[in-house]
Structure formats: C-alpha cells, structure tokens
mmCIF file of C-alpha atoms in Angstrom:
data_model
loop_
_atom_site.group_PDB
_atom_site.id
_atom_site.type_symbol
_atom_site.label_atom_id
_atom_site.label_comp_id
_atom_site.label_asym_id
_atom_site.label_seq_id
_atom_site.Cartn_x
_atom_site.Cartn_y
_atom_site.Cartn_z
ATOM 1 C CA MET R 1 65.354 35.354 50.529
ATOM 2 C CA ASN R 2 64.836 31.600 50.760
ATOM 3 C CA ARG R 3 67.744 29.363 49.868
ATOM 4 C CA MET R 4 67.683 25.839 48.358
ATOM 5 C CA GLY R 5 69.448 24.507 51.410
ATOM 6 C CA SER R 6 66.723 25.667 53.767
ATOM 7 C CA MET R 7 63.848 23.550 55.087
ATOM 8 C CA ASP R 8 61.442 25.425 52.770
ATOM 9 C CA VAL R 9 61.892 22.738 50.075
ATOM 10 C CA GLU R 10 60.481 19.324 50.896
ATOM 11 C CA LEU R 11 60.681 16.026 49.047
ATOM 12 C CA ARG R 12 56.906 15.798 48.721
ATOM 13 C CA GLN R 13 56.945 19.105 46.864
ATOM 14 C CA LEU R 14 59.545 17.811 44.428
ATOM 15 C CA ARG R 15 57.525 14.630 43.926
ATOM 16 C CA CYS R 16 54.459 16.721 43.131
ATOM 17 C CA LEU R 17 56.369 18.779 40.574
ATOM 18 C CA LEU R 18 57.673 15.646 38.894
ATOM 19 C CA ALA R 19 54.214 14.037 38.866
ATOM 20 C CA VAL R 20 52.568 17.137 37.349
ATOM 21 C CA VAL R 21 55.116 17.174 34.531
ATOM 22 C CA GLU R 22 54.970 13.427 33.862
ATOM 23 C CA GLU R 23 51.176 13.113 34.093
ATOM 24 C CA GLY R 24 50.377 16.399 32.323
ATOM 25 C CA THR R 25 47.685 17.701 34.672
ATOM 26 C CA PHE R 26 47.213 18.360 38.360
ATOM 27 C CA THR R 27 44.306 15.907 38.376
ATOM 28 C CA ASP R 28 46.334 13.019 36.972
ATOM 29 C CA ALA R 29 49.271 13.889 39.217
ATOM 30 C CA ALA R 30 46.951 13.613 42.217
ATOM 31 C CA ILE R 31 45.736 10.210 41.024
ATOM 32 C CA ASP R 32 49.302 8.985 40.524
ATOM 33 C CA LEU R 33 50.404 10.186 43.972
ATOM 34 C CA GLN R 34 47.148 9.045 45.599
ATOM 35 C CA ILE R 35 46.525 12.436 47.187
ATOM 36 C CA SER R 36 43.972 15.159 46.519
ATOM 37 C CA GLN R 37 44.328 17.656 43.686
ATOM 38 C CA ALA R 38 44.243 20.427 46.279
ATOM 39 C CA ALA R 39 47.254 18.860 48.022
ATOM 40 C CA VAL R 40 49.177 18.821 44.741
ATOM 41 C CA SER R 41 48.374 22.502 44.171
ATOM 42 C CA ARG R 42 49.426 23.399 47.711
ATOM 43 C CA ASN R 43 52.738 21.578 47.365
ATOM 44 C CA ILE R 44 53.534 23.254 44.040
ATOM 45 C CA ALA R 45 52.628 26.664 45.467
ATOM 46 C CA ALA R 46 54.760 26.021 48.556
ATOM 47 C CA LEU R 47 57.683 24.959 46.372
ATOM 48 C CA GLU R 48 57.403 28.122 44.293
ATOM 49 C CA GLN R 49 57.197 30.235 47.436
ATOM 50 C CA GLY R 50 60.135 28.439 49.008
ATOM 51 C CA LEU R 51 62.337 28.970 45.954
ATOM 52 C CA GLY R 52 61.038 32.433 45.225
ATOM 53 C CA VAL R 53 60.324 31.740 41.540
ATOM 54 C CA ARG R 54 57.385 30.644 39.420
ATOM 55 C CA LEU R 55 57.865 27.096 38.173
ATOM 56 C CA VAL R 56 54.593 26.135 36.528
ATOM 57 C CA GLU R 57 52.529 27.902 33.880
ATOM 58 C CA ARG R 58 48.895 26.854 34.149
ATOM 59 C CA THR R 59 46.369 27.167 31.319
ATOM 60 C CA THR R 60 42.865 25.799 30.971
ATOM 61 C CA ARG R 61 44.096 22.838 28.953
ATOM 62 C CA SER R 62 47.689 22.117 29.881
ATOM 63 C CA VAL R 63 50.531 22.589 32.327
ATOM 64 C CA GLY R 64 53.951 23.815 31.276
ATOM 65 C CA LEU R 65 57.199 24.747 32.971
ATOM 66 C CA THR R 66 58.878 28.125 33.071
ATOM 67 C CA PRO R 67 62.638 28.244 32.350
ATOM 68 C CA SER R 68 63.190 28.202 36.114
ATOM 69 C CA GLY R 69 60.845 25.256 36.347
ATOM 70 C CA GLU R 70 62.869 23.316 33.780
ATOM 71 C CA ARG R 71 66.052 23.850 35.792
ATOM 72 C CA VAL R 72 64.408 22.911 39.084
ATOM 73 C CA LEU R 73 62.845 19.810 37.497
ATOM 74 C CA ALA R 74 66.270 18.558 36.388
ATOM 75 C CA LYS R 75 67.589 18.976 39.930
ATOM 76 C CA ALA R 76 64.455 17.393 41.392
ATOM 77 C CA ARG R 77 64.919 14.297 39.246
ATOM 78 C CA ARG R 78 68.483 13.937 40.484
ATOM 79 C CA ILE R 79 67.499 14.440 44.126
ATOM 80 C CA LEU R 80 64.685 11.895 43.959
ATOM 81 C CA ALA R 81 66.864 9.410 42.086
ATOM 82 C CA LEU R 82 69.561 9.743 44.759
ATOM 83 C CA LEU R 83 66.940 9.244 47.439
ATOM 84 C CA GLY R 84 65.745 6.120 45.651
ATOM 85 C CA ASP R 85 69.317 4.821 45.561
ATOM 86 C CA LEU R 86 69.658 5.546 49.267
ATOM 87 C CA GLU R 87 66.437 3.688 50.075
ATOM 88 C CA ARG R 88 67.463 0.676 48.003
ATOM 89 C CA GLU R 89 70.882 0.582 49.670
ATOM 90 C CA ALA R 90 69.226 0.721 53.064
ATOM 91 C CA ARG R 91 66.861 -2.098 52.123
ATOM 92 C CA ALA R 92 69.611 -4.309 50.754
ATOM 93 C CA GLY R 93 70.120 -5.921 54.124
ATOM 94 C CA THR R 94 66.520 -5.929 55.329
ATOM 95 C CA GLY R 95 65.440 -9.077 53.522
ATOM 96 C CA LYS R 96 62.282 -7.563 52.025
ATOM 97 C CA VAL R 97 60.940 -7.587 48.461
ATOM 98 C CA ARG R 98 57.988 -5.428 47.439
ATOM 99 C CA ILE R 99 55.911 -6.457 44.426
ATOM 100 C CA GLY R 100 53.441 -3.902 43.142
ATOM 101 C CA TYR R 101 50.280 -4.329 41.112
ATOM 102 C CA ALA R 102 47.745 -1.842 39.781
ATOM 103 C CA TRP R 103 44.505 -3.838 39.852
ATOM 104 C CA SER R 104 45.113 -7.381 41.002
ATOM 105 C CA ALA R 105 48.143 -9.385 42.013
ATOM 106 C CA LEU R 106 48.256 -12.919 40.585
ATOM 107 C CA GLY R 107 44.559 -13.642 40.999
ATOM 108 C CA GLU R 108 43.844 -17.260 41.786
ATOM 109 C CA HIS R 109 47.604 -17.933 41.892
ATOM 110 C CA THR R 110 48.322 -15.352 44.609
ATOM 111 C CA THR R 111 48.016 -17.661 47.612
ATOM 112 C CA GLU R 112 50.126 -20.356 45.962
ATOM 113 C CA PHE R 113 52.723 -17.730 45.047
ATOM 114 C CA GLN R 114 52.956 -16.639 48.682
ATOM 115 C CA ARG R 115 53.406 -20.240 49.788
ATOM 116 C CA ARG R 116 56.083 -20.951 47.205
ATOM 117 C CA TRP R 117 57.829 -17.713 48.131
ATOM 118 C CA ALA R 118 58.058 -18.738 51.765
ATOM 119 C CA THR R 119 59.680 -22.013 50.685
ATOM 120 C CA THR R 120 62.007 -20.546 48.053
ATOM 121 C CA PHE R 121 63.040 -17.392 49.979
ATOM 122 C CA PRO R 122 62.563 -18.298 53.651
ATOM 123 C CA THR R 123 64.609 -15.340 54.936
ATOM 124 C CA THR R 124 63.062 -12.702 52.650
ATOM 125 C CA GLU R 125 59.768 -11.028 53.479
ATOM 126 C CA LEU R 126 57.296 -10.655 50.599
ATOM 127 C CA GLN R 127 55.103 -7.552 50.414
ATOM 128 C CA LEU R 128 52.337 -7.298 47.802
ATOM 129 C CA ILE R 129 51.485 -3.615 47.327
ATOM 130 C CA ARG R 130 48.552 -2.210 45.376
ATOM 131 C CA SER R 131 49.792 0.864 43.496
ATOM 132 C CA ASN R 132 47.445 2.221 40.840
ATOM 133 C CA SER R 133 50.117 3.807 38.653
ATOM 134 C CA PRO R 134 51.317 2.801 35.160
ATOM 135 C CA THR R 135 54.444 1.146 36.607
ATOM 136 C CA ALA R 136 52.809 -0.139 39.823
ATOM 137 C CA GLY R 137 55.313 1.764 41.949
ATOM 138 C CA LEU R 138 58.522 1.119 39.989
ATOM 139 C CA ALA R 139 58.880 4.697 38.749
ATOM 140 C CA ASP R 140 58.867 6.226 42.239
ATOM 141 C CA GLY R 141 60.900 3.442 43.859
ATOM 142 C CA THR R 142 58.135 2.191 46.141
ATOM 143 C CA THR R 143 58.260 -1.320 44.647
ATOM 144 C CA ASP R 144 61.047 -3.638 43.487
ATOM 145 C CA PHE R 145 58.993 -5.703 41.010
ATOM 146 C CA ALA R 146 55.647 -5.089 39.347
ATOM 147 C CA ILE R 147 52.913 -7.321 37.985
ATOM 148 C CA LEU R 148 51.568 -5.537 34.906
ATOM 149 C CA ARG R 149 48.800 -6.298 32.444
ATOM 150 C CA ARG R 150 49.394 -3.167 30.412
ATOM 151 C CA LEU R 151 52.907 -2.020 29.570
ATOM 152 C CA PRO R 152 53.594 1.641 30.411
ATOM 153 C CA GLU R 153 54.550 4.036 27.635
ATOM 154 C CA ALA R 154 58.039 5.536 27.691
ATOM 155 C CA ALA R 155 58.835 4.104 31.111
ATOM 156 C CA ALA R 156 62.308 2.859 31.995
ATOM 157 C CA VAL R 157 61.240 -0.652 32.888
ATOM 158 C CA GLU R 158 62.233 -4.088 31.688
ATOM 159 C CA HIS R 159 59.628 -6.812 31.484
ATOM 160 C CA VAL R 160 59.037 -10.433 30.614
ATOM 161 C CA ARG R 161 55.739 -12.120 29.898
ATOM 162 C CA ILE R 162 54.950 -14.698 32.581
ATOM 163 C CA GLY R 163 51.481 -15.815 31.541
ATOM 164 C CA ALA R 164 48.037 -14.908 30.241
ATOM 165 C CA GLU R 165 44.502 -14.723 31.603
ATOM 166 C CA LYS R 166 41.092 -15.223 30.050
ATOM 167 C CA ARG R 167 39.030 -12.070 29.707
ATOM 168 C CA TYR R 168 35.777 -11.628 31.596
ATOM 169 C CA CYS R 169 32.926 -9.156 31.298
ATOM 170 C CA ALA R 170 31.760 -7.601 34.560
ATOM 171 C CA MET R 171 28.135 -6.462 34.652
ATOM 172 C CA SER R 172 25.356 -5.768 37.118
ATOM 173 C CA SER R 173 23.473 -8.834 38.247
ATOM 174 C CA ASP R 174 20.281 -7.552 36.562
ATOM 175 C CA ASP R 175 22.017 -6.901 33.225
ATOM 176 C CA PRO R 176 20.265 -8.570 30.241
ATOM 177 C CA LEU R 177 23.496 -10.497 29.582
ATOM 178 C CA ALA R 178 23.774 -11.830 33.140
ATOM 179 C CA PRO R 179 21.785 -15.060 32.488
ATOM 180 C CA ARG R 180 24.215 -16.067 29.715
ATOM 181 C CA ARG R 181 27.094 -18.470 30.361
ATOM 182 C CA SER R 182 29.432 -16.400 28.126
ATOM 183 C CA VAL R 183 29.246 -13.206 26.059
ATOM 184 C CA THR R 184 30.827 -11.636 22.979
ATOM 185 C CA LEU R 185 32.567 -8.311 22.432
ATOM 186 C CA ALA R 186 29.734 -7.164 20.182
ATOM 187 C CA GLN R 187 27.162 -7.876 22.890
ATOM 188 C CA ILE R 188 29.207 -6.014 25.499
ATOM 189 C CA ALA R 189 29.540 -2.991 23.188
ATOM 190 C CA GLU R 190 25.784 -2.450 23.139
ATOM 191 C CA ARG R 191 26.184 -0.454 26.366
ATOM 192 C CA PRO R 192 28.805 1.960 27.766
ATOM 193 C CA VAL R 193 32.010 0.341 29.011
ATOM 194 C CA ALA R 194 33.966 1.511 32.072
ATOM 195 C CA MET R 195 37.738 1.689 31.567
ATOM 196 C CA ASP R 196 40.796 2.736 33.534
ATOM 197 C CA LEU R 197 42.637 4.472 30.702
ATOM 198 C CA ARG R 198 45.895 4.669 32.670
ATOM 199 C CA THR R 199 46.406 1.190 34.086
ATOM 200 C CA GLY R 200 43.515 -1.001 32.937
ATOM 201 C CA SER R 201 43.981 -3.893 30.516
ATOM 202 C CA THR R 202 41.019 -2.871 28.324
ATOM 203 C CA THR R 203 41.171 -0.265 25.534
ATOM 204 C CA LEU R 204 38.931 0.568 22.587
ATOM 205 C CA GLU R 205 41.362 -1.286 20.307
ATOM 206 C CA LEU R 206 39.803 -4.490 21.618
ATOM 207 C CA TRP R 207 36.865 -3.829 19.263
ATOM 208 C CA PRO R 208 36.835 -3.209 15.493
ATOM 209 C CA GLU R 209 36.573 0.481 14.651
ATOM 210 C CA HIS R 210 32.916 0.307 13.638
ATOM 211 C CA GLY R 211 31.828 -1.948 16.478
ATOM 212 C CA ARG R 212 32.952 -0.026 19.539
ATOM 213 C CA PRO R 213 30.879 0.831 22.622
ATOM 214 C CA PRO R 214 28.714 3.969 22.437
ATOM 215 C CA GLU R 215 30.536 5.522 25.389
ATOM 216 C CA VAL R 216 33.608 5.025 27.550
ATOM 217 C CA ILE R 217 33.188 5.873 31.214
ATOM 218 C CA ALA R 218 36.632 6.728 32.561
ATOM 219 C CA ILE R 219 37.361 5.474 36.072
ATOM 220 C CA HIS R 220 40.470 5.701 38.214
ATOM 221 C CA ASP R 221 40.806 2.347 39.973
ATOM 222 C CA VAL R 222 39.122 -0.988 40.512
ATOM 223 C CA ASP R 223 36.844 0.323 43.268
ATOM 224 C CA ASP R 224 35.457 3.060 40.982
ATOM 225 C CA TRP R 225 35.096 0.434 38.238
ATOM 226 C CA LEU R 226 33.063 -1.913 40.419
ATOM 227 C CA THR R 227 30.873 0.927 41.688
ATOM 228 C CA VAL R 228 29.970 2.123 38.189
ATOM 229 C CA ILE R 229 29.320 -1.419 36.962
ATOM 230 C CA GLY R 230 27.255 -2.347 40.003
ATOM 231 C CA SER R 231 25.003 0.653 39.367
ATOM 232 C CA GLY R 232 24.203 -0.674 35.900
ATOM 233 C CA ALA R 233 25.643 2.424 34.206
ATOM 234 C CA ALA R 234 28.313 0.450 32.360
ATOM 235 C CA ARG R 235 29.880 -2.919 31.714
ATOM 236 C CA GLY R 236 33.566 -3.715 32.030
ATOM 237 C CA ILE R 237 36.152 -6.145 30.670
ATOM 238 C CA THR R 238 39.033 -7.449 32.740
ATOM 239 C CA GLY R 239 41.346 -10.393 33.271
ATOM 240 C CA GLY R 240 40.587 -13.494 35.260
ATOM 241 C CA SER R 241 42.663 -12.235 38.175
ATOM 242 C CA THR R 242 40.242 -9.348 38.792
ATOM 243 C CA ALA R 243 37.254 -11.649 38.503
ATOM 244 C CA HIS R 244 38.833 -13.885 41.152
ATOM 245 C CA GLN R 245 40.146 -11.183 43.470
ATOM 246 C CA TYR R 246 37.265 -8.685 43.460
ATOM 247 C CA ARG R 247 33.829 -10.059 44.194
ATOM 248 C CA ARG R 248 31.063 -7.595 44.987
ATOM 249 C CA ARG R 249 27.359 -8.016 45.653
ATOM 250 C CA GLY R 250 25.384 -7.001 42.581
ATOM 251 C CA VAL R 251 28.269 -7.596 40.127
ATOM 252 C CA VAL R 252 28.708 -10.805 38.110
ATOM 253 C CA TYR R 253 31.454 -11.947 35.724
ATOM 254 C CA ARG R 254 30.981 -13.850 32.464
ATOM 255 C CA PRO R 255 33.722 -15.162 30.121
ATOM 256 C CA VAL R 256 34.208 -13.245 26.861
ATOM 257 C CA ARG R 257 34.474 -16.018 24.323
ATOM 258 C CA ASP R 258 35.870 -14.040 21.367
ATOM 259 C CA ALA R 259 38.400 -11.779 23.139
ATOM 260 C CA PRO R 260 42.165 -12.373 23.189
ATOM 261 C CA PRO R 261 43.699 -13.233 26.565
ATOM 262 C CA VAL R 262 45.199 -10.598 28.840
ATOM 263 C CA PRO R 263 49.017 -10.870 28.929
ATOM 264 C CA VAL R 264 50.636 -10.822 32.366
ATOM 265 C CA TYR R 265 54.129 -9.353 32.761
ATOM 266 C CA ALA R 266 56.722 -9.205 35.505
ATOM 267 C CA ALA R 267 58.611 -5.908 35.372
ATOM 268 C CA TRP R 268 61.424 -4.081 37.139
ATOM 269 C CA SER R 269 63.441 -0.883 36.802
ATOM 270 C CA LYS R 270 66.054 -0.804 34.033
ATOM 271 C CA LYS R 271 68.118 1.659 36.012
ATOM 272 C CA ASP R 272 68.288 -0.399 39.183
ATOM 273 C CA PRO R 273 67.350 -4.031 38.515
ATOM 274 C CA PRO R 274 66.662 -5.974 41.713
ATOM 275 C CA ARG R 275 68.658 -8.931 42.881
ATOM 276 C CA ASN R 276 67.386 -12.474 42.315
ATOM 277 C CA ARG R 277 65.139 -11.267 39.495
ATOM 278 C CA GLU R 278 65.576 -14.476 37.492
ATOM 279 C CA GLU R 279 64.467 -16.570 40.461
ATOM 280 C CA VAL R 280 61.529 -14.264 41.266
ATOM 281 C CA VAL R 281 60.342 -14.143 37.653
ATOM 282 C CA GLY R 282 60.707 -17.908 37.377
ATOM 283 C CA LEU R 283 58.612 -18.366 40.492
ATOM 284 C CA MET R 284 55.822 -16.213 39.004
ATOM 285 C CA ALA R 285 55.970 -17.831 35.562
ATOM 286 C CA GLY R 286 55.780 -21.297 37.093
ATOM 287 C CA LEU R 287 52.278 -20.512 38.355
ATOM 288 C CA TYR R 288 50.928 -20.168 34.806
ATOM 289 C CA GLU R 289 52.421 -23.376 33.408
#
C-alpha cells in the first residue's frame, strides 16, 4: 500500500488537482497551468494511484470530488500554501520582484517603468512575467505583483487602479473597417468578435443587449487572438497596451471612439502582501499621470 509520505505524491500532481477544482474542467486546468490536457489527466491518475483512492468524479459536463478527494484537496491547499510561504521566505533576501501580466505589461510605459525601477530600486531585480491566468500568477505564488485589466472573481487579491487605456479594435488589414481612422462598437459588432473569456478585458457587456456581435470566438491567449483576427475570421477589442506591444503583419488597430477606457490595476495577494508595495504601486501609477 502506498503511503502519503512516499515519493508517489508529487507537488505537480497536487497543483493539477487544485487547478481542476478551481477551473472546473481538465481543459481549463491545462490552460491555467500552461500544460496539455493529457498531462493534467496523467497527473490526476498518478495521484489517485499513489494514494490508492479515487479523488475525481468525471462526467461529460463537469468534474466533482469524491469524499476522499475533498479531504485530499484540503491537505493539498495547505501543502501548496506552505510551499509558497517557503519560496517567499527564500526570496526575501534575493532582491528580486516578479510582476505578472496576462496579455500585456504596461504597454508604451513598459520601457520607462523599467528605467525608473532601476533608479528607484537599484539593488532589486525586476522580472516581468507573462502568465495567462486570472491573477497573472498571484494565486500560485509565481508572481509578487500583477498588472490586471480584468479583476478576477473570488480571488484573494487586493488591487488599486493605477490608470486607464483607450480601447482599440484589432482587425485584418483587408477588413472593410481598416481604411477608417476610428470605429464604433456597433460597426465592430457586425462581425464575430474574438475574446479571451478568462483574462481578456473585453466582454459582451461592452455592447447593449440588442446590439451584440453575432458570434463570440473564444480564444486562450493573445497569440490565439492575433491568429484568429489576422485570418479575417473575427475582430477584437483590447487596450492600448496590447496595440502597442503586439504588432503583427496583416493585423491593424483602430481606436474605438465610443467605448469606455480599459482600467489598469496593480494587484497583490491579500494573504501575503509584498514588501514595498506602496512604492511599487506609486511607481506604476506615476506612468499614467
């Protein structure tokens, strides 16, 4: 019989279990962990084999936990939280701050932010990390701060608004709207719109109920978004930071003149707030003044 103390249980397996529960499906768990769905399934199966009990009940529409799964999940949360504490303690003396972002960092302000950081925190290394998850890495402890343009639901994060960005429509260069200097929401909604429903800043609520696009094409990250838009299959709406940071042949950006701006937030974990957060947030906010 396998025992919990043996090497049959690995941290990656516990992370997969937690992701499946939090995301609701194996597919979304794979997206969150940035691994394949098959890898998630293998890790869950290995965890069940290692513990000798079934943890997950799979149906065609949902994923649930068995009573044993509920107990293991509670322990897994504690183990991963302790590991996060250990990592943060170890980093405390390394002089490194990691700032995550889902789609784009600070857009046109990114280079200036890096320069100001070097002046303000000369002994602290800055790492900008792309993490396409609702908390941009805060939830799993891989980042210390996050730049968010969409606040996560039911996540233990604190945030403060640091600025706003004008919205742009991304379209293929041969789109009928491409010759225009600016476009409207109604014009954009004449064709399907590509959206990242997990981390993107665009939702259907941007349009009135009876003026919404005929179809939403769900994508998983900015690369998928650009690929779909470049093919002409859809248009997209995003903040100015994406328009500045992601240029691709065959894709053009036009200002959306009747859309509200995209709010930009700095966020961090409520449970373990980072040091110097007031100074870091102030440095970010100063870029938008």
